[in-house]
Coordinates of C-alpha atoms and ligand atoms in Angstrom, one line a residue:
M186 CA 10.7 76.7 29.7
G187 CA 10.4 75.5 33.4
K188 CA 9.5 73.5 36.2
A189 CA 6.1 72.4 37.6
L190 CA 5.2 70.7 40.8
V191 CA 1.9 68.8 40.7
I192 CA 0.3 68.0 43.9
G193 CA -2.1 64.7 43.8
C194 CA -1.9 61.8 41.6
G195 CA -5.5 60.7 40.9
G196 CA -7.8 60.9 37.8
V197 CA -7.3 64.6 37.0
A198 CA -3.7 64.9 38.1
S199 CA -2.8 61.8 35.8
V200 CA -4.3 63.4 32.6
A201 CA -2.9 66.7 33.3
I202 CA 0.5 65.0 33.9
H203 CA 0.3 63.2 30.5
K204 CA -0.5 66.3 28.9
C205 CA 2.6 68.0 30.5
C206 CA 4.6 65.3 29.1
Q207 CA 3.2 66.0 25.6
N208 CA 4.4 69.6 26.0
P209 CA 8.0 69.4 27.0
E210 CA 9.1 72.7 25.6
V211 CA 6.8 74.3 28.5
F212 CA 7.0 71.5 31.1
E213 CA 10.9 70.6 31.1
E214 CA 10.7 69.2 34.4
I215 CA 7.9 67.9 36.8
C216 CA 7.6 66.5 40.1
I217 CA 4.6 64.5 41.0
A218 CA 3.9 64.6 44.7
S219 CA 1.0 63.1 46.6
R220 CA 0.0 61.3 49.7
T221 CA 0.4 57.8 48.3
K222 CA 4.0 58.0 46.6
S223 CA 3.7 54.4 44.8
K224 CA 0.9 56.0 42.6
C225 CA 3.4 58.8 41.6
D226 CA 6.2 56.2 41.0
A227 CA 3.8 54.0 38.9
L228 CA 2.8 57.1 36.7
K229 CA 6.5 58.2 36.3
E230 CA 7.5 54.6 35.4
K231 CA 4.7 54.7 32.7
L232 CA 5.6 58.2 31.2
D233 CA 9.4 58.1 31.6
G234 CA 11.6 58.3 28.5
G235 CA 10.2 61.4 27.0
K236 CA 11.6 64.8 27.1
T237 CA 10.2 66.0 30.3
K238 CA 12.2 64.9 33.3
I239 CA 10.0 63.5 36.0
S240 CA 10.6 62.9 39.7
T241 CA 8.2 62.0 42.6
A242 CA 7.8 62.9 46.2
R243 CA 5.6 62.0 49.1
V244 CA 3.8 65.1 50.7
D245 CA 0.9 65.5 53.0
A246 CA -0.6 68.5 51.4
D247 CA -2.7 69.4 54.6
S248 CA 0.8 70.4 56.1
V249 CA 2.0 73.8 55.1
E250 CA 5.6 73.0 56.4
E251 CA 5.9 69.8 54.4
L252 CA 4.6 71.7 51.2
V253 CA 7.2 74.4 51.8
A254 CA 10.0 72.1 52.2
L255 CA 9.2 70.2 49.0
I256 CA 8.8 73.6 47.1
K257 CA 12.2 74.7 48.4
D258 CA 13.8 71.5 47.4
F259 CA 12.5 71.1 43.9
G260 CA 12.4 74.9 43.1
P261 CA 9.2 75.0 40.7
D262 CA 7.9 78.0 38.7
I263 CA 4.3 76.9 39.4
V264 CA 2.3 74.4 41.8
L265 CA -0.7 72.7 40.1
N266 CA -3.0 71.7 42.9
L267 CA -4.7 68.6 41.6
A268 CA -5.3 67.1 45.0
L269 CA -8.7 67.8 46.9
P270 CA -10.4 71.0 47.5
Y271 CA -9.6 70.7 51.2
Q272 CA -6.0 71.3 50.6
D273 CA -6.4 74.6 48.5
L274 CA -5.6 77.0 51.4
T275 CA -2.5 75.1 52.9
I276 CA -1.0 75.1 49.2
M277 CA -1.8 78.6 48.6
D278 CA 0.0 79.4 51.9
A279 CA 3.0 77.4 50.9
C280 CA 3.0 79.2 47.5
L281 CA 3.0 82.4 49.3
E282 CA 5.7 81.5 51.7
T283 CA 7.9 80.5 48.7
G284 CA 7.0 83.0 46.0
V285 CA 5.8 80.5 43.6
H286 CA 2.8 80.8 41.2
Y287 CA -0.3 78.6 42.0
M288 CA -3.2 77.0 40.1
D289 CA -6.2 74.6 41.0
T290 CA -9.3 73.2 39.5
A291 CA -11.8 73.6 42.4
N292 CA -12.6 76.0 45.1
Y293 CA -11.9 75.5 48.8
E294 CA -14.3 73.6 50.6
P295 CA -13.9 73.0 54.4
P296 CA -13.9 69.1 55.2
D297 CA -16.5 69.6 57.9
V298 CA -19.1 71.7 55.9
A299 CA -20.4 70.7 52.5
K300 CA -20.1 74.2 51.2
F301 CA -17.8 75.5 48.6
E302 CA -17.1 79.3 47.9
Y303 CA -14.4 81.6 46.7
K304 CA -14.4 83.8 49.7
W305 CA -11.6 81.9 51.5
Q306 CA -9.4 82.2 48.3
W307 CA -10.3 85.6 47.1
A308 CA -9.0 86.7 50.7
Y309 CA -5.5 86.1 49.5
R310 CA -5.7 88.7 46.9
E311 CA -3.8 91.4 48.5
R312 CA -1.1 88.8 49.9
Y313 CA -0.6 87.4 46.1
E314 CA -0.3 91.0 44.7
K315 CA 2.3 91.9 47.2
A316 CA 4.3 88.7 46.6
G317 CA 4.2 89.3 42.7
I318 CA 2.8 86.0 42.0
T319 CA -0.2 84.7 40.3
A320 CA -2.9 82.4 41.9
L321 CA -5.1 81.1 38.9
L322 CA -8.2 79.4 40.3
G323 CA -10.8 77.1 38.8
S324 CA -8.8 75.7 35.6
G325 CA -10.7 72.5 34.9
F326 CA -13.8 72.2 32.6
D327 CA -16.4 73.6 34.8
P328 CA -15.2 75.8 36.3
G329 CA -12.5 76.5 33.8
V330 CA -13.4 76.2 30.2
T331 CA -17.0 77.3 30.8
S332 CA -15.8 80.5 32.3
V333 CA -13.3 80.9 29.4
F334 CA -16.3 80.3 27.1
A335 CA -18.1 83.4 28.8
A336 CA -15.2 85.5 28.5
Y337 CA -14.9 84.5 24.9
A338 CA -18.6 85.3 24.2
Q339 CA -18.3 88.5 25.7
K340 CA -15.3 89.6 24.1
H341 CA -16.4 88.5 20.5
Y342 CA -20.1 88.2 20.3
F343 CA -22.0 90.4 22.9
D344 CA -22.3 93.9 23.9
E345 CA -24.2 92.7 27.0
I346 CA -24.8 89.1 28.1
H347 CA -28.1 88.7 29.8
T348 CA -28.1 84.9 30.6
I349 CA -25.9 82.1 30.7
D350 CA -26.9 78.4 31.0
I351 CA -24.0 76.1 31.6
L352 CA -24.9 72.6 30.5
D353 CA -23.0 69.5 31.6
C354 CA -24.0 66.2 29.9
N355 CA -22.2 63.0 30.6
A356 CA -23.7 60.4 28.4
G357 CA -21.0 57.8 29.3
D358 CA -21.9 54.3 30.3
H359 CA -19.5 52.4 32.8
G360 CA -21.7 49.4 33.3
Y361 CA -21.9 49.5 37.0
P362 CA -25.3 50.3 38.7
F363 CA -23.7 53.1 40.5
A364 CA -20.4 54.9 40.4
T365 CA -19.1 58.5 40.4
N366 CA -16.7 59.9 37.5
F367 CA -14.5 61.9 39.9
N368 CA -13.7 61.7 43.6
P369 CA -17.0 60.3 45.1
E370 CA -16.7 62.0 48.1
I371 CA -16.5 65.6 46.4
N372 CA -19.1 64.4 43.7
I373 CA -21.7 63.2 46.2
R374 CA -21.3 66.4 48.4
E375 CA -21.8 68.4 45.5
V376 CA -25.1 66.6 43.9
S377 CA -26.7 66.0 47.2
A378 CA -26.5 69.8 48.2
K379 CA -29.4 72.3 47.7
G380 CA -29.4 73.8 44.3
S381 CA -29.1 77.5 43.4
Y382 CA -28.9 80.0 40.5
W383 CA -28.0 83.6 40.2
E384 CA -30.8 86.0 39.2
N385 CA -31.3 89.6 39.4
G386 CA -28.4 90.2 41.6
R387 CA -29.1 87.6 44.2
W388 CA -29.1 83.9 44.9
V389 CA -32.2 81.9 44.5
E390 CA -32.1 78.5 46.3
T391 CA -33.8 75.3 45.4
E392 CA -34.1 71.9 46.9
P393 CA -31.6 69.3 45.7
M394 CA -32.7 68.1 42.0
E395 CA -35.8 70.0 42.2
I396 CA -35.5 71.7 38.8
K397 CA -35.4 69.4 36.0
R398 CA -35.3 70.1 32.3
V399 CA -34.6 67.9 29.1
Y400 CA -32.3 69.1 26.4
D401 CA -31.3 67.7 23.1
F402 CA -27.5 67.6 23.3
P403 CA -25.6 67.9 19.9
E404 CA -24.0 64.6 18.9
I405 CA -25.7 62.8 22.0
G406 CA -29.6 63.3 22.0
E407 CA -32.0 64.1 24.6
K408 CA -31.0 63.8 28.4
D409 CA -32.8 64.7 31.7
M410 CA -30.8 67.3 33.3
Y411 CA -31.1 68.9 36.9
L412 CA -30.2 72.4 38.2
L413 CA -27.2 72.3 40.6
H414 CA -25.3 74.8 42.5
H415 CA -21.9 75.3 40.8
E416 CA -18.7 77.4 41.7
E417 CA -18.3 79.2 38.4
I418 CA -21.7 80.9 38.8
E419 CA -20.1 82.9 41.7
S420 CA -17.2 84.4 40.0
L421 CA -19.2 84.9 36.5
A422 CA -21.9 87.0 38.4
V423 CA -19.1 89.2 39.5
N424 CA -17.2 89.3 36.3
I425 CA -19.6 89.2 33.5
K426 CA -20.9 92.8 34.0
G427 CA -24.9 93.0 33.5
V428 CA -25.5 89.4 33.7
K429 CA -29.1 89.0 34.8
R430 CA -29.3 85.1 35.3
I431 CA -26.8 82.3 35.4
R432 CA -27.8 78.7 35.9
F433 CA -25.9 75.2 35.8
F434 CA -27.5 72.1 34.8
M435 CA -25.9 68.7 34.9
T436 CA -27.7 65.3 33.4
F437 CA -28.2 62.4 35.6
G438 CA -29.8 59.0 34.5
Q439 CA -32.7 57.7 36.6
S440 CA -30.5 54.7 38.2
Y441 CA -27.9 57.0 39.6
L442 CA -30.5 59.5 41.2
T443 CA -32.5 56.2 42.7
H444 CA -29.2 54.8 44.2
L445 CA -28.3 58.3 45.5
K446 CA -31.7 58.8 47.1
C447 CA -31.5 55.3 48.8
L448 CA -28.0 55.9 50.1
E449 CA -29.1 59.4 51.4
N450 CA -32.2 57.7 53.1
V451 CA -30.1 55.4 55.0
G452 CA -27.6 57.9 55.9
M453 CA -24.8 57.0 53.8
T454 CA -23.9 60.3 52.4
S455 CA -23.7 62.1 55.7
I456 CA -20.6 64.0 56.5
E457 CA -21.3 63.7 60.3
P458 CA -18.9 61.3 62.1
I459 CA -20.7 58.3 63.8
D460 CA -19.3 55.7 66.2
Y461 CA -18.6 52.2 64.7
E462 CA -17.1 49.5 66.8
G463 CA -15.4 52.0 69.0
K464 CA -14.2 54.0 66.0
Q465 CA -15.3 57.3 64.6
I466 CA -16.0 57.1 61.0
I467 CA -17.5 59.5 58.4
P468 CA -20.3 57.7 56.4
L469 CA -19.5 59.5 53.3
Q470 CA -15.7 58.4 53.4
F471 CA -16.8 54.7 54.2
L472 CA -19.0 54.9 51.0
K473 CA -16.1 56.3 49.0
A474 CA -14.0 53.4 50.0
V475 CA -16.7 50.6 48.8
L476 CA -17.5 52.5 45.6
P477 CA -15.4 51.8 42.3
D478 CA -12.3 54.0 42.1
P479 CA -13.1 56.7 39.4
A480 CA -9.5 55.7 37.7
S481 CA -11.0 52.0 37.3
L482 CA -13.8 53.4 35.2
G483 CA -11.6 54.3 32.3
P484 CA -11.5 51.1 30.4
R485 CA -15.2 50.2 30.8
T486 CA -16.8 53.7 29.8
K487 CA -18.4 54.1 26.5
G488 CA -20.1 57.3 25.0
K489 CA -19.6 61.0 25.0
T490 CA -19.7 64.0 27.1
N491 CA -21.0 67.4 26.1
I492 CA -20.3 70.4 28.3
G493 CA -20.9 74.1 27.2
C494 CA -22.7 77.3 27.6
I495 CA -25.5 78.9 26.1
F496 CA -25.8 82.7 26.2
T497 CA -28.4 85.1 25.4
G498 CA -28.0 88.9 25.1
I499 CA -27.6 91.9 23.0
K500 CA -25.2 92.9 20.0
D501 CA -25.4 96.0 18.2
G502 CA -29.0 96.5 19.5
K503 CA -30.1 93.2 18.4
E504 CA -31.0 90.3 20.4
K505 CA -28.6 87.3 20.1
K506 CA -28.1 83.8 21.0
Y507 CA -24.8 81.7 21.1
Y508 CA -23.9 78.1 22.3
V509 CA -20.3 77.0 22.5
Y510 CA -19.5 73.4 23.5
N511 CA -16.8 70.5 23.6
V512 CA -18.0 67.0 22.9
C513 CA -15.4 64.4 24.2
D514 CA -15.5 60.6 23.6
H515 CA -14.7 58.4 26.7
E516 CA -13.0 55.5 24.6
A517 CA -10.8 58.2 22.6
C518 CA -9.6 59.8 25.9
Y519 CA -8.9 56.2 27.4
K520 CA -6.9 55.3 24.2
E521 CA -4.8 58.6 24.5
V522 CA -4.2 58.8 28.3
Q523 CA -5.8 55.8 29.9
S524 CA -8.4 57.9 31.6
Q525 CA -12.1 58.4 31.2
A526 CA -13.5 61.8 29.6
I527 CA -14.4 63.4 33.1
S528 CA -10.6 63.2 34.0
Y529 CA -9.7 64.0 30.7
T530 CA -11.9 67.3 30.3
T531 CA -10.5 68.6 33.6
G532 CA -6.9 67.6 33.2
V533 CA -6.3 69.3 29.7
P534 CA -7.4 72.7 31.0
A535 CA -5.4 72.1 34.2
M536 CA -2.4 71.8 32.1
I537 CA -3.3 74.7 29.6
G538 CA -3.8 77.1 32.6
A539 CA -0.5 76.1 34.1
M540 CA 1.1 76.7 30.5
M541 CA -0.6 80.2 30.4
V542 CA 0.9 81.4 33.9
M543 CA 4.4 79.7 33.0
N544 CA 4.8 81.2 29.4
G545 CA 3.5 84.6 30.9
T546 CA 0.3 84.8 28.6
W547 CA -1.9 85.0 31.9
R548 CA 0.7 86.1 34.6
R549 CA -0.6 89.0 36.9
P550 CA 0.2 89.4 40.5
G551 CA -2.8 88.5 42.5
V552 CA -5.7 85.9 42.6
F553 CA -7.8 85.4 39.7
T554 CA -10.5 83.1 37.9
V555 CA -10.0 82.2 34.3
E556 CA -12.6 84.6 33.0
E557 CA -10.6 87.5 34.1
F558 CA -7.9 86.9 31.4
D559 CA -7.9 87.1 27.5
P560 CA -9.7 84.1 26.4
D561 CA -8.4 83.9 22.9
P562 CA -5.0 81.9 23.7
F563 CA -6.9 79.6 25.9
M564 CA -9.6 78.8 23.2
E565 CA -6.7 78.1 20.8
A566 CA -5.0 75.9 23.1
L567 CA -8.1 73.8 23.6
N568 CA -8.3 73.0 19.9
K569 CA -4.6 72.1 20.1
W570 CA -4.5 70.0 23.0
G571 CA -7.5 67.8 22.7
L572 CA -10.7 69.8 23.5
P573 CA -11.9 71.4 20.2
W574 CA -15.0 73.3 20.6
K575 CA -18.1 74.0 18.3
E576 CA -20.3 76.9 18.1
S577 CA -24.0 77.4 17.1
F578 CA -25.6 80.6 16.7
D579 CA -29.3 79.5 16.7
P580 CA -29.4 76.9 19.7
A581 CA -32.6 75.7 21.3
L582 CA -32.9 77.5 24.6
V583 CA -33.6 75.9 28.1
D584 CA -36.8 77.3 29.4
Ligands
NAP143 N1 -13.2 72.0 37.6 C1 -13.5 70.7 37.1 O1 -14.1 70.6 36.0 C2 -13.3 69.5 37.9 C3 -13.9 68.4 37.5 C4 -13.6 67.0 38.2 C5 -12.8 67.3 39.4 N2 -12.2 68.5 39.7 C6 -11.4 68.6 40.8 O2 -10.1 67.9 40.6 C7 -9.5 67.5 41.7 C8 -8.9 66.1 41.7 O3 -10.0 65.2 41.5 P1 -9.7 63.7 41.1 O4 -11.1 62.9 40.7 O5 -8.5 63.5 40.4 O6 -9.6 63.2 42.7 P2 -9.0 61.7 43.2 O7 -8.9 60.8 42.0 O8 -9.5 61.5 44.3 O9 -7.4 62.3 43.4 C9 -7.0 63.2 44.4 C10 -5.6 62.9 44.8 O10 -5.3 64.0 45.7 C11 -4.3 63.1 46.8 N3 -4.6 63.6 47.9 C12 -5.8 63.8 48.9 N4 -5.5 64.4 50.0 C13 -4.2 64.5 50.0 C14 -3.3 65.0 50.9 N5 -3.6 65.6 52.1 N6 -2.0 65.4 50.5 C15 -1.3 64.9 49.4 N7 -2.3 64.4 48.4 C16 -3.5 64.2 48.6 C17 -4.8 61.7 46.5 O11 -3.9 60.8 47.1 P3 -4.2 59.3 47.5 O12 -4.0 58.6 46.4 O13 -3.2 59.0 48.8 O14 -5.7 59.2 48.0 C18 -5.0 61.6 45.0 O15 -3.8 61.3 44.6 C19 -10.7 67.6 43.0 O16 -10.3 68.9 43.5 C20 -11.8 67.9 42.2 O17 -12.9 68.6 42.7 C21 -12.6 69.6 39.1

């Protein structure tokens, strides 16, 4: 069907690329381009020999000029941005300049402010409409699948959704005292920020980890989970009409939280530059350099993830509850694509989102989050490509 340019070659990109190669009817040709070309070459070597033709390139995705040159040279139908949120705007600019569709898994975050929001990317709407190209934002698991779940609940089960609780449980054990499951810098910025949720048309802010609940997750059991700010809350508040409350909870073990608190207390999670032996360094970036590379967790991680959404609302005048979730096994993911489940649950929907745009199912000029499209083909694809989902119509609710 066509050509895709993948920017980034980390944990998530590696899974998405494996999945593109399993789907050669759609991804006939891919180019893997990243800052460190040797990683792209190593992955190409591993995957070469299948039907998808693979090439590699070096690119600094902070440079629109370099990106434009690469896009013009390779001529893709879509660019999959699987680098970091800092690169979202430069890659969107390059796609605009070359008239190529765009997709990503995380919304823009300025490097010097630990704050992520859609406003910077929503500002591209008119320009993408005029250019006749699609930007698909947030096609990972959360955001991504969780937002598709919301569109699916709205379409099939509710006249009005009143509350959404997004529950992200990782019961995987990698055996290290402290490590993050995806890019440590992005992960720690996310979990050390203030929490917030959407209620009755406004944001309610909480201290970091202030709200704790215990939930008995299907196929996993009881886990502590904490309320975090998360990006899909912002777009779901706009797109799920009449919703009264949206919250996001993530599970953390006590050891992770104790280590994080200690690192925070000694200043290691700060993004303010400091002088060190005559050089400016950012403590959080230094911390990233000493922590285990998330890609190295794959062979060590055992256990499962369970990520899903619980909805309450009204159908035909009656109150209704609905829980839809995916359970993913770290070891099974490793066996299939040599990655743990966190990268897997993000990389699979990234491939599916790109496929939806490439095959025209989700192609519309403008800038969209995934819940703005028909959820049914995406839900079907989840079952087919490794993230089957389950439903419950009488789940325990989170108080
Ligand atoms: N929606 C979700 O469910 C979800 C879940 C997890 C992660 N994510 C998002 O997925 C994305 C990738 O995460 P990850 O865990 O795969 O991160 P990662 O392992 O750190 O990989 C990031 C990749 O981007 C490359 N990169 C960074 N800056 C670049 C630049 N200026 N130019 C070119 N390439 C650059 C890195 O290159 P080097 O090898 O040279 O460093 C690396 O290959 C992030 O945006 C993250 O927020 C989304």
